[in-house]
XYZ file of C-alpha atoms in Angstrom:
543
model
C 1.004 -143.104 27.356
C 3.079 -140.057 28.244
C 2.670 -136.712 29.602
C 1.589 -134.628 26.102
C -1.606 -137.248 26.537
C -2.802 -134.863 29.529
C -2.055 -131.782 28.123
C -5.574 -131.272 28.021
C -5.985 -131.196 31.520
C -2.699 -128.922 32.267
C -4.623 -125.417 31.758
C -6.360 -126.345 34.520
C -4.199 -127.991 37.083
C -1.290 -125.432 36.460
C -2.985 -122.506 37.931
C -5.059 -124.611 40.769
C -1.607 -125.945 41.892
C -0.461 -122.812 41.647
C -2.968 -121.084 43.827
C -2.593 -123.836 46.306
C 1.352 -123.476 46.307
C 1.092 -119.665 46.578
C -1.091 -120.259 50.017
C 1.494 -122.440 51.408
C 3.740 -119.506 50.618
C 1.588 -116.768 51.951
C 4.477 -116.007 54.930
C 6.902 -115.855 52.067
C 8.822 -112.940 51.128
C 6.274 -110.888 48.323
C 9.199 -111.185 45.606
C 8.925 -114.848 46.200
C 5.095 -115.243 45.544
C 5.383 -112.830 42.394
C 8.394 -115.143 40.962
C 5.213 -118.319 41.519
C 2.358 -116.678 40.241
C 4.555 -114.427 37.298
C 5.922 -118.412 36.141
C 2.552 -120.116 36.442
C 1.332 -117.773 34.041
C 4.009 -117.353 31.532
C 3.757 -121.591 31.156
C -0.248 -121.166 30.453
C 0.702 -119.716 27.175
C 2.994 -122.816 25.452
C 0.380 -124.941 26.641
C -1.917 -122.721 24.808
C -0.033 -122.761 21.789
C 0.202 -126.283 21.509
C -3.472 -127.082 22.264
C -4.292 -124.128 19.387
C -1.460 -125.994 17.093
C -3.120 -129.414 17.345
C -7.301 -128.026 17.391
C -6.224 -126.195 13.820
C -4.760 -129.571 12.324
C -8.974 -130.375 12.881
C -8.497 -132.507 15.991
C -10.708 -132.668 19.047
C -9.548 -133.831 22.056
C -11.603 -135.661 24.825
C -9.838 -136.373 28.247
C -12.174 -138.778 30.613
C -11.232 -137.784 34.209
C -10.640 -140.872 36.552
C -10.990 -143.769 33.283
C -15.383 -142.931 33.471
C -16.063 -142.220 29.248
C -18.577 -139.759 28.817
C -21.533 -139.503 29.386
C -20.966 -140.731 32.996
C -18.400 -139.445 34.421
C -16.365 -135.908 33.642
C -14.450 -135.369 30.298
C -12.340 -131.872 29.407
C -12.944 -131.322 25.524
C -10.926 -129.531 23.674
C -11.283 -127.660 20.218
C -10.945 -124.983 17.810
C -13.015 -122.737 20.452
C -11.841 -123.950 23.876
C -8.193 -123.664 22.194
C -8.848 -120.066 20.915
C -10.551 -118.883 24.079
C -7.463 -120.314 26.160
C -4.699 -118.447 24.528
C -6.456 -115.329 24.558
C -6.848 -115.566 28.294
C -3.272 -116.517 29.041
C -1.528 -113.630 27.388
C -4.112 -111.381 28.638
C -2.993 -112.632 32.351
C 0.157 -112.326 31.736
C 0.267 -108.768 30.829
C -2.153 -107.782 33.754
C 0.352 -109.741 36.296
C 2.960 -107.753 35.050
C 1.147 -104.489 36.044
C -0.161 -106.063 39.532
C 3.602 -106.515 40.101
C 4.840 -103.075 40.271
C 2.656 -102.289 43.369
C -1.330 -102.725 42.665
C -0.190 -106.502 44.462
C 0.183 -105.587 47.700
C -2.900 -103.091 48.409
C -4.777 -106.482 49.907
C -3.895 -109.659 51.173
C -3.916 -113.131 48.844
C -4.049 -111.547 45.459
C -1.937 -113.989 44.005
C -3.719 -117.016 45.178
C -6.759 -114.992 43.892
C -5.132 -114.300 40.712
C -4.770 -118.025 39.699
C -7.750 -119.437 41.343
C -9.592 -117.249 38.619
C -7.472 -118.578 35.998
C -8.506 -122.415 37.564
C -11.957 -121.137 36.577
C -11.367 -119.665 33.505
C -9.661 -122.315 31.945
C -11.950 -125.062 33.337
C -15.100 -123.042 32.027
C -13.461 -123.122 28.342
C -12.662 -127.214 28.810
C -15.490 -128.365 30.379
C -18.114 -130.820 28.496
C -20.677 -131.020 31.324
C -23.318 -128.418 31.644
C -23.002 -129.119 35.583
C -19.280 -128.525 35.877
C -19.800 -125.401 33.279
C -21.744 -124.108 36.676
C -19.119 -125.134 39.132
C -16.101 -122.996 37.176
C -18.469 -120.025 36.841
C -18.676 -120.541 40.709
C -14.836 -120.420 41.404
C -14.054 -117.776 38.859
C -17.074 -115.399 40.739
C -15.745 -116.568 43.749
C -12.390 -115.648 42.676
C -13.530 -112.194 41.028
C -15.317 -111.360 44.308
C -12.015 -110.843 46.197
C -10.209 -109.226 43.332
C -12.821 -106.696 42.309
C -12.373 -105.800 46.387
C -8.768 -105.989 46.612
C -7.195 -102.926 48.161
C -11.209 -102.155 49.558
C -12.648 -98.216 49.560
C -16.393 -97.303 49.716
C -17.103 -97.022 46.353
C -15.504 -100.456 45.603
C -17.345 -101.833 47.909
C -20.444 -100.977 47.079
C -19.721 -101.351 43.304
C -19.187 -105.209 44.684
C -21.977 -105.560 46.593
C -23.842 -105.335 43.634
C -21.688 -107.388 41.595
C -22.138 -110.535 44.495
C -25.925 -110.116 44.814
C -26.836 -110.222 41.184
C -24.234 -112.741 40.241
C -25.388 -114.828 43.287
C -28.892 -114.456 41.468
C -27.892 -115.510 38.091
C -26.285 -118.485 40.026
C -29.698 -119.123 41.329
C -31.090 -119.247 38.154
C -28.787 -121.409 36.549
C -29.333 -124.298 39.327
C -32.960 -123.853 38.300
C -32.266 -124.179 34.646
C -29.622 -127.569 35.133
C -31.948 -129.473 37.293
C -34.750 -129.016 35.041
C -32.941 -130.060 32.109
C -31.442 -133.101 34.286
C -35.006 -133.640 34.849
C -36.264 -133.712 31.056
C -32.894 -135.279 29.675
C -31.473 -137.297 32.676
C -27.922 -136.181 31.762
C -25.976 -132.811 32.134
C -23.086 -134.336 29.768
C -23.627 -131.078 26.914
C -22.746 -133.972 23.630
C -25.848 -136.319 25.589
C -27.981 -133.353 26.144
C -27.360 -132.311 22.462
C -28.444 -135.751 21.061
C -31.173 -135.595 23.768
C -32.891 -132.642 23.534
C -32.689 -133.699 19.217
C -35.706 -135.574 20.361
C -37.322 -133.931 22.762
C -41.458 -134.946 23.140
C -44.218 -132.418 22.953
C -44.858 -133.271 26.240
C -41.345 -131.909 27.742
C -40.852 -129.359 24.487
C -41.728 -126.018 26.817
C -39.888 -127.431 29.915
C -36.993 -127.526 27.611
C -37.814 -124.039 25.904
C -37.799 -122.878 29.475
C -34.705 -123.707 30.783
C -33.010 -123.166 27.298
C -34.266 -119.272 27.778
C -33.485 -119.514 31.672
C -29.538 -120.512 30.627
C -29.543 -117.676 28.245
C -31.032 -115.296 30.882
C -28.302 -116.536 32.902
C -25.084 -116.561 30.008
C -26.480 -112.989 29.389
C -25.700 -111.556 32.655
C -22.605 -112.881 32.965
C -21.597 -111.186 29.368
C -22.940 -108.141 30.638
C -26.339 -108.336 27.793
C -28.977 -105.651 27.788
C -31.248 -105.612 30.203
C -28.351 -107.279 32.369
C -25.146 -105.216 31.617
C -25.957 -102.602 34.604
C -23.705 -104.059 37.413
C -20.611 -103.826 34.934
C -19.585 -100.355 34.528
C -19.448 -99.638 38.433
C -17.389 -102.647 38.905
C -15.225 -102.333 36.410
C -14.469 -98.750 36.880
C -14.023 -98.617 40.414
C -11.393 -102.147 40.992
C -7.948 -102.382 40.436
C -6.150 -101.572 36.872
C -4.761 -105.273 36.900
C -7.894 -106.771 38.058
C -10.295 -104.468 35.699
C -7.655 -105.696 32.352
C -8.286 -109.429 33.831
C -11.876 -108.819 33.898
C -11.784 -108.127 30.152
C -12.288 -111.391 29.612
C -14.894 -112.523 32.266
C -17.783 -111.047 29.787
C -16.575 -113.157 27.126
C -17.113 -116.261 29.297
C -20.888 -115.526 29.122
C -20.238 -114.962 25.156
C -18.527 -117.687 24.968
C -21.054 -120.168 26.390
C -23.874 -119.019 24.555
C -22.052 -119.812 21.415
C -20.912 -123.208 22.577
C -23.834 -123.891 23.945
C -26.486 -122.680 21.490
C -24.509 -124.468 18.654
C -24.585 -127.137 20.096
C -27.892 -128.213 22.061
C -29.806 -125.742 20.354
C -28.594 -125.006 17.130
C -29.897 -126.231 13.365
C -29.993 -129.916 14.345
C -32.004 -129.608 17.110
C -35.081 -130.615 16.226
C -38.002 -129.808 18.181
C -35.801 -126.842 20.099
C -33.449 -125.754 17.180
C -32.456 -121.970 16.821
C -33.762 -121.174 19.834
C -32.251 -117.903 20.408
C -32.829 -116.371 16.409
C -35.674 -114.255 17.702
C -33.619 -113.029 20.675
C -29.379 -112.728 20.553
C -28.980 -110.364 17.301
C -31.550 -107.549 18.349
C -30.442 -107.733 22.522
C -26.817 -107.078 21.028
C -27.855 -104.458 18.596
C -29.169 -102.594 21.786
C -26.571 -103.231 24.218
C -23.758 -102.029 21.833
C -26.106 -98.994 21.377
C -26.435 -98.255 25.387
C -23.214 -99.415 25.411
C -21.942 -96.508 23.618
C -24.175 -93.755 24.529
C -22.682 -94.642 27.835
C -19.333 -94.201 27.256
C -19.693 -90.772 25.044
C -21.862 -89.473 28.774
C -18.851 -91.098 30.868
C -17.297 -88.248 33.520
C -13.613 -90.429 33.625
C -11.739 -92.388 31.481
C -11.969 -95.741 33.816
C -16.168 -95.830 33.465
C -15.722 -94.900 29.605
C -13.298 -97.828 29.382
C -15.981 -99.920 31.326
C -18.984 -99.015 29.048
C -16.594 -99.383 26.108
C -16.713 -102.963 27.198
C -20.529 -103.164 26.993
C -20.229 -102.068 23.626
C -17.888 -104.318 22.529
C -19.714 -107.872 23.743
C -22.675 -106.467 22.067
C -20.581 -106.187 18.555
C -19.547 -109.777 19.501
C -22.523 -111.021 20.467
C -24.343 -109.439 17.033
C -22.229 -111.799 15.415
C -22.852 -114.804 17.054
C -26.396 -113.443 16.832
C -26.645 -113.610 13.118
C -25.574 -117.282 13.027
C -23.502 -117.609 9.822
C -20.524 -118.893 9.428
C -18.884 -115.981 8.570
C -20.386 -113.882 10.781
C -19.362 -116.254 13.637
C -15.860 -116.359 12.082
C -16.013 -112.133 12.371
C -16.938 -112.389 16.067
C -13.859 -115.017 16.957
C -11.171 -112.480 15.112
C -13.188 -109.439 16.801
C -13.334 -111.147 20.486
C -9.069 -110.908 21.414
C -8.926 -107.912 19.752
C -11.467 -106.433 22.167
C -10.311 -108.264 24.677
C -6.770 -107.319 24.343
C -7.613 -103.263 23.579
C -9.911 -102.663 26.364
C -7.341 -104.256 29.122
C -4.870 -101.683 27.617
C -7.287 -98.933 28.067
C -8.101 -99.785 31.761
C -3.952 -99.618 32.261
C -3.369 -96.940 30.530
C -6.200 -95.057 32.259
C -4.711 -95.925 35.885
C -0.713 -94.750 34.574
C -3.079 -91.352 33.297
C -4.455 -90.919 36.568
C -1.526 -91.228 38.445
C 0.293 -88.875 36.344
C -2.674 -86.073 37.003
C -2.793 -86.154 40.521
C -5.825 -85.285 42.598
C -7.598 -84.375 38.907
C -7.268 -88.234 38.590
C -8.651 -89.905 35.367
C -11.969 -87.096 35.512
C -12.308 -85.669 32.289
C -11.570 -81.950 33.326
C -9.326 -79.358 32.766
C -6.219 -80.748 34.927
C -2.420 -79.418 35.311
C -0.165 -81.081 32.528
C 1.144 -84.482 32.774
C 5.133 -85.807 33.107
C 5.361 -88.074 30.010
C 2.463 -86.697 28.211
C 3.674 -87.346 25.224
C 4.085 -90.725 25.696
C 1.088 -91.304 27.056
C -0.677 -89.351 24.986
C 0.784 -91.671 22.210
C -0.145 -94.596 23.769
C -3.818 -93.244 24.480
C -4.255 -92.620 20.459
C -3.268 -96.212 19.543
C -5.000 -97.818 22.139
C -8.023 -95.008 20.782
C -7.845 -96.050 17.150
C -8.075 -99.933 18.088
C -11.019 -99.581 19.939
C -12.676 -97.411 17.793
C -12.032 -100.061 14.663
C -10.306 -97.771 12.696
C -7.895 -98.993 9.754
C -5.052 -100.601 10.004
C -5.391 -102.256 13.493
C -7.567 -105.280 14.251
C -10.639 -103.598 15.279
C -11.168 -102.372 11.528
C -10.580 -105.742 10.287
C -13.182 -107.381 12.492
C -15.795 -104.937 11.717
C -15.955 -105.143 8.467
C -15.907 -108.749 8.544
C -18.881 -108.368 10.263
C -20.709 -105.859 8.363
C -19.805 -108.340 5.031
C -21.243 -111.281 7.259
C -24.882 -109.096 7.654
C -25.086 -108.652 3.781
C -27.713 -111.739 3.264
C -29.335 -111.284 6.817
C -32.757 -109.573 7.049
C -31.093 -107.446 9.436
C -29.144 -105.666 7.337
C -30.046 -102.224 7.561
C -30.260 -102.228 11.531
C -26.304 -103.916 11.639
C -25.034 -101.496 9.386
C -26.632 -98.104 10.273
C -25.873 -99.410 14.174
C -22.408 -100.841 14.173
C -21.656 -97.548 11.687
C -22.789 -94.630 14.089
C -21.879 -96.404 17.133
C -18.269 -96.582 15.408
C -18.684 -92.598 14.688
C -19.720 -92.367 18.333
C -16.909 -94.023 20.204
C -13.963 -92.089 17.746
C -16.665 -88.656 19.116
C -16.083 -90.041 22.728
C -12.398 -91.171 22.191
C -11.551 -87.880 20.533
C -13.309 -85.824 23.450
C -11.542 -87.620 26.127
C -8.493 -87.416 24.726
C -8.677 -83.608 24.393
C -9.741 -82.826 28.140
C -6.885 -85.218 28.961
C -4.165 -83.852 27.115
C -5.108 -80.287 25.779
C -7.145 -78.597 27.861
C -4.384 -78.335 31.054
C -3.005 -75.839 33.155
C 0.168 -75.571 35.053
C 0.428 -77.757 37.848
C 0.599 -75.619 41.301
C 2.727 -78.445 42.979
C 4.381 -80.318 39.994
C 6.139 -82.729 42.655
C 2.736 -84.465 43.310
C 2.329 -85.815 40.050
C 3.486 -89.374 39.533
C 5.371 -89.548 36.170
C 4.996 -92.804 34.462
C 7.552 -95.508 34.234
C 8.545 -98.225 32.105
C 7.275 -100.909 34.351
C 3.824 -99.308 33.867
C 3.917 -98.617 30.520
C 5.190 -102.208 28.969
C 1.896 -104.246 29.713
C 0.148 -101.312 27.839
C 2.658 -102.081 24.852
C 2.875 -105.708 25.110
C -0.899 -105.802 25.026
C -0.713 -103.469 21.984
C 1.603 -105.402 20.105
C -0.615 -108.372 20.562
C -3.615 -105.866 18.505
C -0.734 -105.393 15.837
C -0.058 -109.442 15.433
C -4.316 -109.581 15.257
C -3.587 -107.531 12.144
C -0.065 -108.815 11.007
C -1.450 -112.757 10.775
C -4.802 -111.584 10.024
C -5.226 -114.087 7.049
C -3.759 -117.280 9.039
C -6.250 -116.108 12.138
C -9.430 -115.362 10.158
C -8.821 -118.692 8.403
C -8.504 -120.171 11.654
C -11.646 -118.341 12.956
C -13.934 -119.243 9.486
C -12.815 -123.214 10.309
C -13.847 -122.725 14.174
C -16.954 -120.991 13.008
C -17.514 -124.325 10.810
C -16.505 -126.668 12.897
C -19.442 -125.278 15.548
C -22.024 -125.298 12.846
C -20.958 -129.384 12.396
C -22.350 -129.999 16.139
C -22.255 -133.667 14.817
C -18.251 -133.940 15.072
C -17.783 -132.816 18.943
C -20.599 -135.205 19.910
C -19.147 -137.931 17.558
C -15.805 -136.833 19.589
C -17.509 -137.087 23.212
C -20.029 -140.260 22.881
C -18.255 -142.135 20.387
C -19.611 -145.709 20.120
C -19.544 -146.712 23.768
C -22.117 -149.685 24.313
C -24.510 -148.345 26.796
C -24.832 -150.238 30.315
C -28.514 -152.116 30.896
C -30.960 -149.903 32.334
C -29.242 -146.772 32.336
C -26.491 -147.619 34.931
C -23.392 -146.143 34.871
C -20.072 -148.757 34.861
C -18.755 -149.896 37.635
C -15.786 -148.083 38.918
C -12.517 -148.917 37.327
C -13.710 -151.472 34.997
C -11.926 -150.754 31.201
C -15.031 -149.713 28.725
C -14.011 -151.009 25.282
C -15.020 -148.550 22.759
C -13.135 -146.150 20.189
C -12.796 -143.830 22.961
C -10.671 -145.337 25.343
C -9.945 -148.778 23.392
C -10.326 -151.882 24.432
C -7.216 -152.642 26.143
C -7.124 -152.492 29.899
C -3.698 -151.966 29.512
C -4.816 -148.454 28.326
C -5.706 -147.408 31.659
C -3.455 -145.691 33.892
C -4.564 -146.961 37.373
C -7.763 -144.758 37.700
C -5.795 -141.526 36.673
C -7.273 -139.011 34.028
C -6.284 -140.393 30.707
C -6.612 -138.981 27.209
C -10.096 -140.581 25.650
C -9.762 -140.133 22.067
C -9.711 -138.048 19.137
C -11.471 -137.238 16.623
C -10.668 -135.610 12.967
């Protein structure tokens, strides 16, 4: 065994050993704790890279923490999905470190250790097999988000996360409620158990397990920000940091993200008594929230809450895609969910480098004095405008219409295409409005000295994150192959619990093995010389 055998476990360890390092550091000069956290990051992405490289060759990874094969003890899976969702993350973080470096950094104490210990729960929530531990990494990366969304304090963030604690403190709640009573029905929060589990669920248990299964989505939906649920979002958003609001791009997708994993899963076409769970529910709660979504960015008063309800908009696109279950339309919503990802962080920097630059006026859309390095900016503002908008030739475009090809044989069809159209005519309306109160409409500035130019340092996150759009559409045939054979491997539930289970001989009456002893099964073979003294080892693949 060598080290490449844990790579599955590195996305997570990196950034938990990096938080941990950081506090030791915390007396430190501040160039010193940048240079820790800025590193930490930048090695999330090879790590990302290879775990993508070796999920597209078909192959999914199981790593059994402490020797225990699954379903007793704790395993890290990775595949096509957990792979995708962790290199989207890590050049997102990278790019918003960048901007937290040239000053946003030092408005509140412990950022950095914040910084990573929400990467820690990132990355674990995209590994994790274990319903259970899926609730311990939300914990840490709400724990995490709590002191970032206050960082650098003010009334208005405050109170914007005051709300954000108390309702994500309820969905918590309700997500305790929702494990136990599956651990209850089931007698296993392992997700590849639960799947086979719930397969053959009694009558007698059938609405207990209906229940929860809602309750979980009730709880996945908050956390993406779903309609009724999306109303703590655009306050906390708009109102945080311009590093902290790009990072937060991707904590909606987390909620995304686990409704896909685990509807197709547990609930999905091979579930038996509980299968397709959420058809009467996902598609239509999208179709809304993307049409809330933006009728609430074309009423925003500044560009930070437009870029906030831009972001409702966009999970429900991606959720209306997961929503209407196919393969391809799955396939649309994994192309579509960096992209969105990737062009609403830009917007929230870009916004805060606008503001700057207008002085008191701020990022309000009113008539303001003119702006040093509007033309750059203004450049930037129509690129970044275009993407999220989904007009040709950036990525948006391209995900859109995969989706809109995707509805063509679902009964849905005239709802997802008048819908996704007009709300597309809405947000280039919005876009275009903002841009020309921004730009256009201005006056001379009375005191020209108070306006903050922008600078490079500001300005290349907004780039980098817009190059990353421009690869979206520059290896759009290698990605949205990549995406169609996620899509199918998720639809083939059968493979990750093949991966997971295995063939390991269960022991008598339910008990668990006893500590350290080898299991001999295709999972961790059936050499004790394949253990490594207790530490995490690599279980298995599967093709």
């Amino acid at each position: 065994m060598n080290w490449l055998d844990h790579l599955p476990i590195l996305p997570v360890v990196l950034p938990l050993l990096a938080g941990v390092a950081l506090l030791v550091l915390r007396n430190r000069s501040l160039a010193v704790q940048r240079g820790v956290s800025l590193v930490a990051a930048l090695a999330l992405i090879p790590l990302a890279i290879a775990l993508v490289q070796t999920a597209a060759e078909g192959t999914q990874l199981v790593y059994a923490l402490g020797n225990w094969v699954a379903p007793y003890g704790i395993v890290l899976v990775v595949d096509r999905l957990a792979a995708w969702m962790l290199l989207t993350t890590s050049l997102l973080a990278v790019f918003a470190l960048l901007y937290a470096i040239r000053g946003s950094d030092t408005q509140g104490r412990h950022f950095h250790v914040l910084f990573q210990l929400q990467l820690f729960g990132l990355n674990g929530a995209f590994l994790t097999g274990d319903l259970f531990n899926l609730f311990v990494f939300f914990e840490i990366l709400l724990l995490a988000s709590y002191g970032l969304l206050l960082h650098g304090g003010g009334r208005l963030r405050v109170k914007a996360g005051l709300h954000f604690v108390v309702i994500n403190l309820v969905g918590s709640t309700l997500f305790l409620f929702a494990v136990g009573t599956l651990y209850g029905v089931a007698g296993t929060l392992n997700m590849a158990d639960l799947a086979v589990k719930l397969a053959a669920t009694p009558p007698d248990n059938l609405a207990l397990v209906q229940s929860a299964g809602l309750l979980l989505f009730a709880v996945f939906a908050l956390k993406a920000a779903l309609l009724p649920l999306y109303l703590w979002l655009p306050a906390a958003y708009a109102h945080t940091s311009a590093p902290v609001a790009a990072l937060f791009a991707i904590m909606t997708k987390v909620g995304a993200y686990s409704i896909l994993r685990v509807y197709s899963l547990m609930f999905g076409d091979a579930a038996g008594p509980v299968a397709n769970l959420l058809d009467p529910w996902l598609a239509p709660l999208a179709l809304a929230t993307l049409t809330l979504g933006m009728l609430g960015a074309v009423a925003s008063t500044t560009l930070r809450q437009q870029a906030a309800y831009l972001v409702v908009a966009s999970i429900g696109s991606l959720l209306l895609a997961f929503g209407l279950g196919s393969r391809d339309a799955i396939a649309a919503g994994l192309y579509y969910l960096p992209h969105s990802v990737f062009a609403a962080a830009a917007l929230f920097l870009l916004a805060d480098s606008i503001g700057r630059a207008r002085g008191d006026f701020a990022d309000r859309f009113e008539s303001g004095p003119a702006m040093p390095g509007a033309r750059v900016l203004g450049g930037l503002f129509f690129v970044v405008a275009v993407a999220i908008a989904g007009l040709p030739p950036l990525s948006g475009f391209l995900g859109k219409f995969m989706l809109l090809k995707a509805a063509l044989d679902s009964p849905l069809l005239p709802w997802v295409w008048s819908i996704v159209l007009v709300t597309g005519l809405l947000s280039m309306i919005a876009l275009a409005r903002s841009g020309s109160l921004l730009f256009y409409r201005t006056h001379s500035p009375h005191d020209a000295a108070s306006l903050t130019p922008p600078t490079t340092a500001a300005l290349a996150p907004v780039g980098g994150l817009l190059l990353l759009v421009a690869g979206l559409v520059i290896w759009a045939g290698p990605l949205s192959d990549y995406a169609h054979a996620t899509a199918t491997q998720l639809l083939q539930p059968q493979q990750y619990i093949e991966a997971v289970l295995g063939t390991a001989p269960r022991p008598p009456e339910g008990r668990a093995p006893a500590r350290g002893t080898p299991v001999g099964s295709p999972l961790l073979g059936s050499d004790p010389s394949a253990a490594s003294g207790g530490m995490p080892l690599l279980a298995g693949t599967v093709p």
